[in-house]
Amino acid sequence: MYNYKIQLQYDGGRYDGWQRMGKDASNNTIEFKIFEIIKKMTGEEPDIMVGCRTEKGVHALCQTANFKLMVRRNPIEIKNYLNRYLPRDIGINHIEEVDERFHSQLNAKSKTYIYKLDTGDVANVFTRKYAYHTFEVPQFDDMRRGAEFFKGKHDFKAFTTAKKSKSTIREIKHIDINTEGTSCVIRITADDFLHNMARFMIGMLLDVGNSLKKPDDIRAALAGEDIVMSLPAESYGLFLERVLY
């Protein structure tokens, strides 16, 4: 078996996420589009592993995946073939043959998401599909105080729609909120993310910024106290920035 590691970017706006299985199974996914092209090129039907399974409408600046083939192929030929036949909102940046033991999900050490905000009086028409317009300027100092409670290892069961049969403990390695003009970027790095976890975290931070929640409500939610949770942030402002190995 020959193992190929790929790095790619995509606009997730019109897709049902990286992968949809079970009762929500869908062919309108990033994974399925790539699978179909690989199958067309090689005649094989490989399992495609991914570093971070992004959700419906979420984008990726640098996603990592891998798949195995029975017959060795030139990585450049695979890259060119994929980019030729994939939709234009999915781009393969790099492909290389790697050790057969490499697994893009199991070998990941950390994952980083960014969330883009537009705080201007009027939404920027050129970025409106990729940045959430806040209508009013949030209280960023309150958001930063609230963000401090996320740092470290916590049980994020209140911040996910994942099945609770699995562990919901995750470690937030880094979180910051940077502003420049009418733009803001929230960056979160964790050892891993639960389903919808990043969006729930950002939704709570936005409510803190709009004075609908207090910074301490984040601490209380993580501690399992009875807190009315915020709605998850809109998916179109969320980008997977990178997966580190």
PDB file of C-alpha atoms in Angstrom:
ATOM      1  CA  MET A   1       0.000   0.000   0.000  1.00  0.00           C
ATOM      2  CA  TYR A   2       1.197   3.505  -0.834  1.00  0.00           C
ATOM      3  CA  ASN A   3       0.165   6.292   1.521  1.00  0.00           C
ATOM      4  CA  TYR A   4      -0.413   9.828   0.209  1.00  0.00           C
ATOM      5  CA  LYS A   5      -0.678  12.918   2.401  1.00  0.00           C
ATOM      6  CA  ILE A   6      -2.527  15.872   0.910  1.00  0.00           C
ATOM      7  CA  GLN A   7      -2.910  19.477   1.987  1.00  0.00           C
ATOM      8  CA  LEU A   8      -5.907  21.308   0.613  1.00  0.00           C
ATOM      9  CA  GLN A   9      -8.074  24.383   0.948  1.00  0.00           C
ATOM     10  CA  TYR A  10     -11.786  24.767   0.338  1.00  0.00           C
ATOM     11  CA  ASP A  11     -14.739  27.089   0.497  1.00  0.00           C
ATOM     12  CA  GLY A  12     -17.253  25.056   2.494  1.00  0.00           C
ATOM     13  CA  GLY A  13     -20.193  27.339   1.793  1.00  0.00           C
ATOM     14  CA  ARG A  14     -22.105  24.972  -0.467  1.00  0.00           C
ATOM     15  CA  TYR A  15     -21.072  21.669   1.103  1.00  0.00           C
ATOM     16  CA  ASP A  16     -22.457  19.515   3.919  1.00  0.00           C
ATOM     17  CA  GLY A  17     -19.090  19.464   5.654  1.00  0.00           C
ATOM     18  CA  TRP A  18     -16.096  17.204   5.166  1.00  0.00           C
ATOM     19  CA  GLN A  19     -18.142  14.057   5.676  1.00  0.00           C
ATOM     20  CA  ARG A  20     -21.745  13.166   6.506  1.00  0.00           C
ATOM     21  CA  MET A  21     -22.546   9.654   7.669  1.00  0.00           C
ATOM     22  CA  GLY A  22     -25.431   7.808   9.317  1.00  0.00           C
ATOM     23  CA  LYS A  23     -28.900   9.329   9.059  1.00  0.00           C
ATOM     24  CA  ASP A  24     -27.375  12.574   7.728  1.00  0.00           C
ATOM     25  CA  ALA A  25     -25.389  10.819   4.996  1.00  0.00           C
ATOM     26  CA  SER A  26     -24.682  13.065   2.026  1.00  0.00           C
ATOM     27  CA  ASN A  27     -22.703  12.963  -1.184  1.00  0.00           C
ATOM     28  CA  ASN A  28     -22.412  16.749  -1.152  1.00  0.00           C
ATOM     29  CA  THR A  29     -19.241  16.689   0.914  1.00  0.00           C
ATOM     30  CA  ILE A  30     -15.602  17.602   0.397  1.00  0.00           C
ATOM     31  CA  GLU A  31     -14.532  14.018   1.020  1.00  0.00           C
ATOM     32  CA  PHE A  32     -16.933  12.574  -1.559  1.00  0.00           C
ATOM     33  CA  LYS A  33     -15.820  15.013  -4.272  1.00  0.00           C
ATOM     34  CA  ILE A  34     -12.186  13.995  -3.743  1.00  0.00           C
ATOM     35  CA  PHE A  35     -13.078  10.298  -3.520  1.00  0.00           C
ATOM     36  CA  GLU A  36     -14.890  10.398  -6.847  1.00  0.00           C
ATOM     37  CA  ILE A  37     -11.924  11.975  -8.649  1.00  0.00           C
ATOM     38  CA  ILE A  38      -9.411   9.531  -7.153  1.00  0.00           C
ATOM     39  CA  LYS A  39     -11.673   6.653  -8.154  1.00  0.00           C
ATOM     40  CA  LYS A  40     -11.941   8.054 -11.679  1.00  0.00           C
ATOM     41  CA  MET A  41      -8.163   8.370 -11.961  1.00  0.00           C
ATOM     42  CA  THR A  42      -7.046   5.111 -10.348  1.00  0.00           C
ATOM     43  CA  GLY A  43     -10.019   2.747 -10.388  1.00  0.00           C
ATOM     44  CA  GLU A  44      -9.495   2.308  -6.643  1.00  0.00           C
ATOM     45  CA  GLU A  45     -11.896   3.282  -3.827  1.00  0.00           C
ATOM     46  CA  PRO A  46      -9.628   4.455  -0.996  1.00  0.00           C
ATOM     47  CA  ASP A  47     -10.655   5.384   2.521  1.00  0.00           C
ATOM     48  CA  ILE A  48      -9.797   9.047   2.991  1.00  0.00           C
ATOM     49  CA  MET A  49      -8.668  10.052   6.496  1.00  0.00           C
ATOM     50  CA  VAL A  50      -8.771  13.690   7.571  1.00  0.00           C
ATOM     51  CA  GLY A  51      -7.024  15.792  10.186  1.00  0.00           C
ATOM     52  CA  CYS A  52     -10.123  17.690  11.290  1.00  0.00           C
ATOM     53  CA  ARG A  53     -13.645  16.884  10.144  1.00  0.00           C
ATOM     54  CA  THR A  54     -15.118  20.308   9.371  1.00  0.00           C
ATOM     55  CA  GLU A  55     -18.870  20.847   9.606  1.00  0.00           C
ATOM     56  CA  LYS A  56     -21.450  22.094   7.137  1.00  0.00           C
ATOM     57  CA  GLY A  57     -20.572  25.507   5.737  1.00  0.00           C
ATOM     58  CA  VAL A  58     -17.135  25.658   7.415  1.00  0.00           C
ATOM     59  CA  HIS A  59     -14.068  26.517   5.320  1.00  0.00           C
ATOM     60  CA  ALA A  60     -10.459  25.335   5.422  1.00  0.00           C
ATOM     61  CA  LEU A  61      -7.334  27.359   4.745  1.00  0.00           C
ATOM     62  CA  CYS A  62      -5.108  24.306   5.202  1.00  0.00           C
ATOM     63  CA  GLN A  63      -6.703  20.938   5.793  1.00  0.00           C
ATOM     64  CA  THR A  64      -4.684  17.705   5.915  1.00  0.00           C
ATOM     65  CA  ALA A  65      -5.871  14.315   4.727  1.00  0.00           C
ATOM     66  CA  ASN A  66      -4.390  11.019   3.577  1.00  0.00           C
ATOM     67  CA  PHE A  67      -5.377   7.978   1.551  1.00  0.00           C
ATOM     68  CA  LYS A  68      -3.745   4.736   0.444  1.00  0.00           C
ATOM     69  CA  LEU A  69      -3.500   3.203  -3.031  1.00  0.00           C
ATOM     70  CA  MET A  70      -2.559  -0.302  -4.115  1.00  0.00           C
ATOM     71  CA  VAL A  71      -0.619   1.013  -7.124  1.00  0.00           C
ATOM     72  CA  ARG A  72       2.054   3.705  -6.749  1.00  0.00           C
ATOM     73  CA  ARG A  73       1.315   7.008  -8.464  1.00  0.00           C
ATOM     74  CA  ASN A  74       3.341  10.154  -9.028  1.00  0.00           C
ATOM     75  CA  PRO A  75       2.120  12.704  -6.411  1.00  0.00           C
ATOM     76  CA  ILE A  76       2.368  15.551  -8.917  1.00  0.00           C
ATOM     77  CA  GLU A  77       0.154  13.655 -11.357  1.00  0.00           C
ATOM     78  CA  ILE A  78      -2.435  13.032  -8.622  1.00  0.00           C
ATOM     79  CA  LYS A  79      -2.362  16.702  -7.611  1.00  0.00           C
ATOM     80  CA  ASN A  80      -2.775  17.937 -11.185  1.00  0.00           C
ATOM     81  CA  TYR A  81      -5.560  15.457 -11.911  1.00  0.00           C
ATOM     82  CA  LEU A  82      -7.486  16.408  -8.784  1.00  0.00           C
ATOM     83  CA  ASN A  83      -7.165  20.134  -9.436  1.00  0.00           C
ATOM     84  CA  ARG A  84      -8.263  19.617 -13.028  1.00  0.00           C
ATOM     85  CA  TYR A  85     -11.500  17.808 -12.180  1.00  0.00           C
ATOM     86  CA  LEU A  86     -12.454  19.056  -8.702  1.00  0.00           C
ATOM     87  CA  PRO A  87     -14.864  21.998  -8.349  1.00  0.00           C
ATOM     88  CA  ARG A  88     -13.055  25.324  -8.261  1.00  0.00           C
ATOM     89  CA  ASP A  89     -13.928  25.847  -4.599  1.00  0.00           C
ATOM     90  CA  ILE A  90     -11.682  22.917  -3.616  1.00  0.00           C
ATOM     91  CA  GLY A  91      -7.944  23.237  -4.224  1.00  0.00           C
ATOM     92  CA  ILE A  92      -5.156  20.709  -3.624  1.00  0.00           C
ATOM     93  CA  ASN A  93      -2.048  22.585  -2.513  1.00  0.00           C
ATOM     94  CA  HIS A  94       0.370  19.707  -1.993  1.00  0.00           C
ATOM     95  CA  ILE A  95       0.588  15.915  -2.210  1.00  0.00           C
ATOM     96  CA  GLU A  96       3.440  13.697  -1.075  1.00  0.00           C
ATOM     97  CA  GLU A  97       4.000  10.015  -0.435  1.00  0.00           C
ATOM     98  CA  VAL A  98       4.519   9.362   3.281  1.00  0.00           C
ATOM     99  CA  ASP A  99       5.184   6.485   5.633  1.00  0.00           C
ATOM    100  CA  GLU A 100       2.434   3.877   5.571  1.00  0.00           C
ATOM    101  CA  ARG A 101       1.819   4.443   9.296  1.00  0.00           C
ATOM    102  CA  PHE A 102       0.921   8.121   8.894  1.00  0.00           C
ATOM    103  CA  HIS A 103      -2.706   8.808   9.819  1.00  0.00           C
ATOM    104  CA  SER A 104      -3.907  12.389   9.402  1.00  0.00           C
ATOM    105  CA  GLN A 105      -6.379  12.169  12.286  1.00  0.00           C
ATOM    106  CA  LEU A 106      -4.605   9.958  14.816  1.00  0.00           C
ATOM    107  CA  ASN A 107      -1.198  11.648  14.398  1.00  0.00           C
ATOM    108  CA  ALA A 108      -2.517  15.211  14.775  1.00  0.00           C
ATOM    109  CA  LYS A 109      -1.085  17.089  17.777  1.00  0.00           C
ATOM    110  CA  SER A 110      -3.245  20.211  17.569  1.00  0.00           C
ATOM    111  CA  LYS A 111      -5.837  21.927  15.412  1.00  0.00           C
ATOM    112  CA  THR A 112      -6.474  25.640  14.959  1.00  0.00           C
ATOM    113  CA  TYR A 113      -9.677  27.379  13.948  1.00  0.00           C
ATOM    114  CA  ILE A 114     -10.149  31.068  13.243  1.00  0.00           C
ATOM    115  CA  TYR A 115     -13.415  33.001  13.233  1.00  0.00           C
ATOM    116  CA  LYS A 116     -13.739  36.245  11.310  1.00  0.00           C
ATOM    117  CA  LEU A 117     -15.881  39.173  12.439  1.00  0.00           C
ATOM    118  CA  ASP A 118     -16.865  42.353  10.622  1.00  0.00           C
ATOM    119  CA  THR A 119     -17.641  45.104  13.145  1.00  0.00           C
ATOM    120  CA  GLY A 120     -18.295  47.931  10.685  1.00  0.00           C
ATOM    121  CA  ASP A 121     -21.510  49.956  10.572  1.00  0.00           C
ATOM    122  CA  VAL A 122     -22.327  48.285   7.254  1.00  0.00           C
ATOM    123  CA  ALA A 123     -21.266  44.768   6.318  1.00  0.00           C
ATOM    124  CA  ASN A 124     -18.433  44.653   3.807  1.00  0.00           C
ATOM    125  CA  VAL A 125     -20.099  43.361   0.639  1.00  0.00           C
ATOM    126  CA  PHE A 126     -16.916  41.585  -0.479  1.00  0.00           C
ATOM    127  CA  THR A 127     -16.396  39.593   2.743  1.00  0.00           C
ATOM    128  CA  ARG A 128     -20.006  39.091   3.858  1.00  0.00           C
ATOM    129  CA  LYS A 129     -19.892  35.370   2.966  1.00  0.00           C
ATOM    130  CA  TYR A 130     -16.770  34.800   5.075  1.00  0.00           C
ATOM    131  CA  ALA A 131     -17.109  37.105   8.112  1.00  0.00           C
ATOM    132  CA  TYR A 132     -19.941  37.477  10.603  1.00  0.00           C
ATOM    133  CA  HIS A 133     -21.257  41.034  10.780  1.00  0.00           C
ATOM    134  CA  THR A 134     -21.796  42.013  14.433  1.00  0.00           C
ATOM    135  CA  PHE A 135     -23.922  45.147  13.732  1.00  0.00           C
ATOM    136  CA  GLU A 136     -22.431  46.729  16.875  1.00  0.00           C
ATOM    137  CA  VAL A 137     -18.829  46.707  18.090  1.00  0.00           C
ATOM    138  CA  PRO A 138     -18.536  43.990  20.771  1.00  0.00           C
ATOM    139  CA  GLN A 139     -16.968  44.568  24.175  1.00  0.00           C
ATOM    140  CA  PHE A 140     -13.674  42.956  23.273  1.00  0.00           C
ATOM    141  CA  ASP A 141     -12.172  43.328  26.755  1.00  0.00           C
ATOM    142  CA  ASP A 142     -15.046  41.303  28.198  1.00  0.00           C
ATOM    143  CA  MET A 143     -14.605  38.708  25.463  1.00  0.00           C
ATOM    144  CA  ARG A 144     -10.904  38.388  26.273  1.00  0.00           C
ATOM    145  CA  ARG A 145     -11.678  37.962  29.982  1.00  0.00           C
ATOM    146  CA  GLY A 146     -14.179  35.262  29.127  1.00  0.00           C
ATOM    147  CA  ALA A 147     -11.744  33.561  26.743  1.00  0.00           C
ATOM    148  CA  GLU A 148      -9.271  33.070  29.597  1.00  0.00           C
ATOM    149  CA  PHE A 149     -11.664  30.562  31.195  1.00  0.00           C
ATOM    150  CA  PHE A 150     -11.441  28.339  28.126  1.00  0.00           C
ATOM    151  CA  LYS A 151      -7.686  27.869  28.416  1.00  0.00           C
ATOM    152  CA  GLY A 152      -6.462  24.546  29.729  1.00  0.00           C
ATOM    153  CA  LYS A 153      -8.134  21.159  30.008  1.00  0.00           C
ATOM    154  CA  HIS A 154     -11.897  21.126  30.611  1.00  0.00           C
ATOM    155  CA  ASP A 155     -15.008  19.062  30.045  1.00  0.00           C
ATOM    156  CA  PHE A 156     -16.707  20.652  27.023  1.00  0.00           C
ATOM    157  CA  LYS A 157     -19.926  18.628  27.207  1.00  0.00           C
ATOM    158  CA  ALA A 158     -21.951  21.883  27.330  1.00  0.00           C
ATOM    159  CA  PHE A 159     -20.214  23.110  24.160  1.00  0.00           C
ATOM    160  CA  THR A 160     -20.994  20.249  21.790  1.00  0.00           C
ATOM    161  CA  THR A 161     -23.748  18.267  20.147  1.00  0.00           C
ATOM    162  CA  ALA A 162     -21.558  15.165  20.158  1.00  0.00           C
ATOM    163  CA  LYS A 163     -22.843  11.965  21.692  1.00  0.00           C
ATOM    164  CA  LYS A 164     -21.997  12.033  25.372  1.00  0.00           C
ATOM    165  CA  SER A 165     -20.917   8.370  25.382  1.00  0.00           C
ATOM    166  CA  LYS A 166     -17.459   9.526  24.332  1.00  0.00           C
ATOM    167  CA  SER A 167     -15.069  11.656  26.357  1.00  0.00           C
ATOM    168  CA  THR A 168     -15.827  15.367  26.100  1.00  0.00           C
ATOM    169  CA  ILE A 169     -12.615  16.502  27.778  1.00  0.00           C
ATOM    170  CA  ARG A 170     -10.428  18.655  25.555  1.00  0.00           C
ATOM    171  CA  GLU A 171      -7.467  20.998  26.079  1.00  0.00           C
ATOM    172  CA  ILE A 172      -7.434  24.552  24.757  1.00  0.00           C
ATOM    173  CA  LYS A 173      -3.799  25.339  24.152  1.00  0.00           C
ATOM    174  CA  HIS A 174      -4.240  28.897  22.906  1.00  0.00           C
ATOM    175  CA  ILE A 175      -7.013  31.411  22.310  1.00  0.00           C
ATOM    176  CA  ASP A 176      -6.747  35.062  21.335  1.00  0.00           C
ATOM    177  CA  ILE A 177      -8.895  37.841  19.946  1.00  0.00           C
ATOM    178  CA  ASN A 178      -7.153  40.261  17.577  1.00  0.00           C
ATOM    179  CA  THR A 179      -8.726  43.392  16.138  1.00  0.00           C
ATOM    180  CA  GLU A 180      -7.636  45.654  13.300  1.00  0.00           C
ATOM    181  CA  GLY A 181      -9.912  48.413  12.095  1.00  0.00           C
ATOM    182  CA  THR A 182     -13.380  46.934  11.612  1.00  0.00           C
ATOM    183  CA  SER A 183     -12.051  43.368  11.425  1.00  0.00           C
ATOM    184  CA  CYS A 184     -11.601  40.872  14.229  1.00  0.00           C
ATOM    185  CA  VAL A 185     -10.143  37.359  14.232  1.00  0.00           C
ATOM    186  CA  ILE A 186     -10.743  34.873  17.047  1.00  0.00           C
ATOM    187  CA  ARG A 187      -8.122  32.107  16.978  1.00  0.00           C
ATOM    188  CA  ILE A 188      -8.477  28.878  18.964  1.00  0.00           C
ATOM    189  CA  THR A 189      -5.929  26.058  19.132  1.00  0.00           C
ATOM    190  CA  ALA A 190      -6.873  22.785  20.843  1.00  0.00           C
ATOM    191  CA  ASP A 191      -5.655  19.221  21.024  1.00  0.00           C
ATOM    192  CA  ASP A 192      -8.944  18.327  19.347  1.00  0.00           C
ATOM    193  CA  PHE A 193     -12.443  19.726  18.790  1.00  0.00           C
ATOM    194  CA  LEU A 194     -15.778  18.076  19.490  1.00  0.00           C
ATOM    195  CA  HIS A 195     -18.661  18.386  17.033  1.00  0.00           C
ATOM    196  CA  ASN A 196     -19.729  22.063  16.881  1.00  0.00           C
ATOM    197  CA  MET A 197     -17.406  22.883  19.803  1.00  0.00           C
ATOM    198  CA  ALA A 198     -15.647  25.817  18.151  1.00  0.00           C
ATOM    199  CA  ARG A 199     -18.940  27.379  17.068  1.00  0.00           C
ATOM    200  CA  PHE A 200     -20.473  27.030  20.555  1.00  0.00           C
ATOM    201  CA  MET A 201     -17.372  28.591  22.125  1.00  0.00           C
ATOM    202  CA  ILE A 202     -17.479  31.528  19.728  1.00  0.00           C
ATOM    203  CA  GLY A 203     -21.244  31.901  20.153  1.00  0.00           C
ATOM    204  CA  MET A 204     -20.722  32.275  23.909  1.00  0.00           C
ATOM    205  CA  LEU A 205     -17.898  34.767  23.393  1.00  0.00           C
ATOM    206  CA  LEU A 206     -20.090  36.846  21.062  1.00  0.00           C
ATOM    207  CA  ASP A 207     -22.877  36.913  23.668  1.00  0.00           C
ATOM    208  CA  VAL A 208     -20.322  38.093  26.226  1.00  0.00           C
ATOM    209  CA  GLY A 209     -19.240  40.810  23.808  1.00  0.00           C
ATOM    210  CA  ASN A 210     -22.869  41.888  23.373  1.00  0.00           C
ATOM    211  CA  SER A 211     -23.478  41.891  27.166  1.00  0.00           C
ATOM    212  CA  LEU A 212     -25.987  39.031  26.867  1.00  0.00           C
ATOM    213  CA  LYS A 213     -23.652  36.904  28.971  1.00  0.00           C
ATOM    214  CA  LYS A 214     -20.995  37.651  31.588  1.00  0.00           C
ATOM    215  CA  PRO A 215     -17.401  36.446  31.240  1.00  0.00           C
ATOM    216  CA  ASP A 216     -17.918  34.284  34.344  1.00  0.00           C
ATOM    217  CA  ASP A 217     -20.762  32.445  32.600  1.00  0.00           C
ATOM    218  CA  ILE A 218     -18.113  30.645  30.558  1.00  0.00           C
ATOM    219  CA  ARG A 219     -16.449  29.385  33.719  1.00  0.00           C
ATOM    220  CA  ALA A 220     -19.837  28.319  35.053  1.00  0.00           C
ATOM    221  CA  ALA A 221     -20.762  26.441  31.874  1.00  0.00           C
ATOM    222  CA  LEU A 222     -17.443  24.564  31.889  1.00  0.00           C
ATOM    223  CA  ALA A 223     -18.020  23.689  35.550  1.00  0.00           C
ATOM    224  CA  GLY A 224     -21.364  22.110  34.686  1.00  0.00           C
ATOM    225  CA  GLU A 225     -23.501  24.775  36.327  1.00  0.00           C
ATOM    226  CA  ASP A 226     -27.025  25.407  35.048  1.00  0.00           C
ATOM    227  CA  ILE A 227     -26.371  28.094  32.427  1.00  0.00           C
ATOM    228  CA  VAL A 228     -28.550  28.874  29.416  1.00  0.00           C
ATOM    229  CA  MET A 229     -26.162  28.207  26.560  1.00  0.00           C
ATOM    230  CA  SER A 230     -25.604  30.530  23.629  1.00  0.00           C
ATOM    231  CA  LEU A 231     -26.442  29.448  20.115  1.00  0.00           C
ATOM    232  CA  PRO A 232     -23.502  28.313  17.986  1.00  0.00           C
ATOM    233  CA  ALA A 233     -21.911  30.998  15.821  1.00  0.00           C
ATOM    234  CA  GLU A 234     -22.761  31.052  12.110  1.00  0.00           C
ATOM    235  CA  SER A 235     -20.624  28.539  10.229  1.00  0.00           C
ATOM    236  CA  TYR A 236     -19.635  30.799   7.321  1.00  0.00           C
ATOM    237  CA  GLY A 237     -17.231  32.826   9.481  1.00  0.00           C
ATOM    238  CA  LEU A 238     -15.303  29.750  10.631  1.00  0.00           C
ATOM    239  CA  PHE A 239     -12.091  28.500   8.993  1.00  0.00           C
ATOM    240  CA  LEU A 240      -9.839  25.570   9.819  1.00  0.00           C
ATOM    241  CA  GLU A 241      -6.472  27.305   9.729  1.00  0.00           C
ATOM    242  CA  ARG A 242      -4.117  24.348  10.172  1.00  0.00           C
ATOM    243  CA  VAL A 243      -3.515  20.913  11.656  1.00  0.00           C
ATOM    244  CA  LEU A 244      -0.120  20.366  13.282  1.00  0.00           C
ATOM    245  CA  TYR A 245       1.714  17.020  13.482  1.00  0.00           C
TER     246      TYR A 245
END
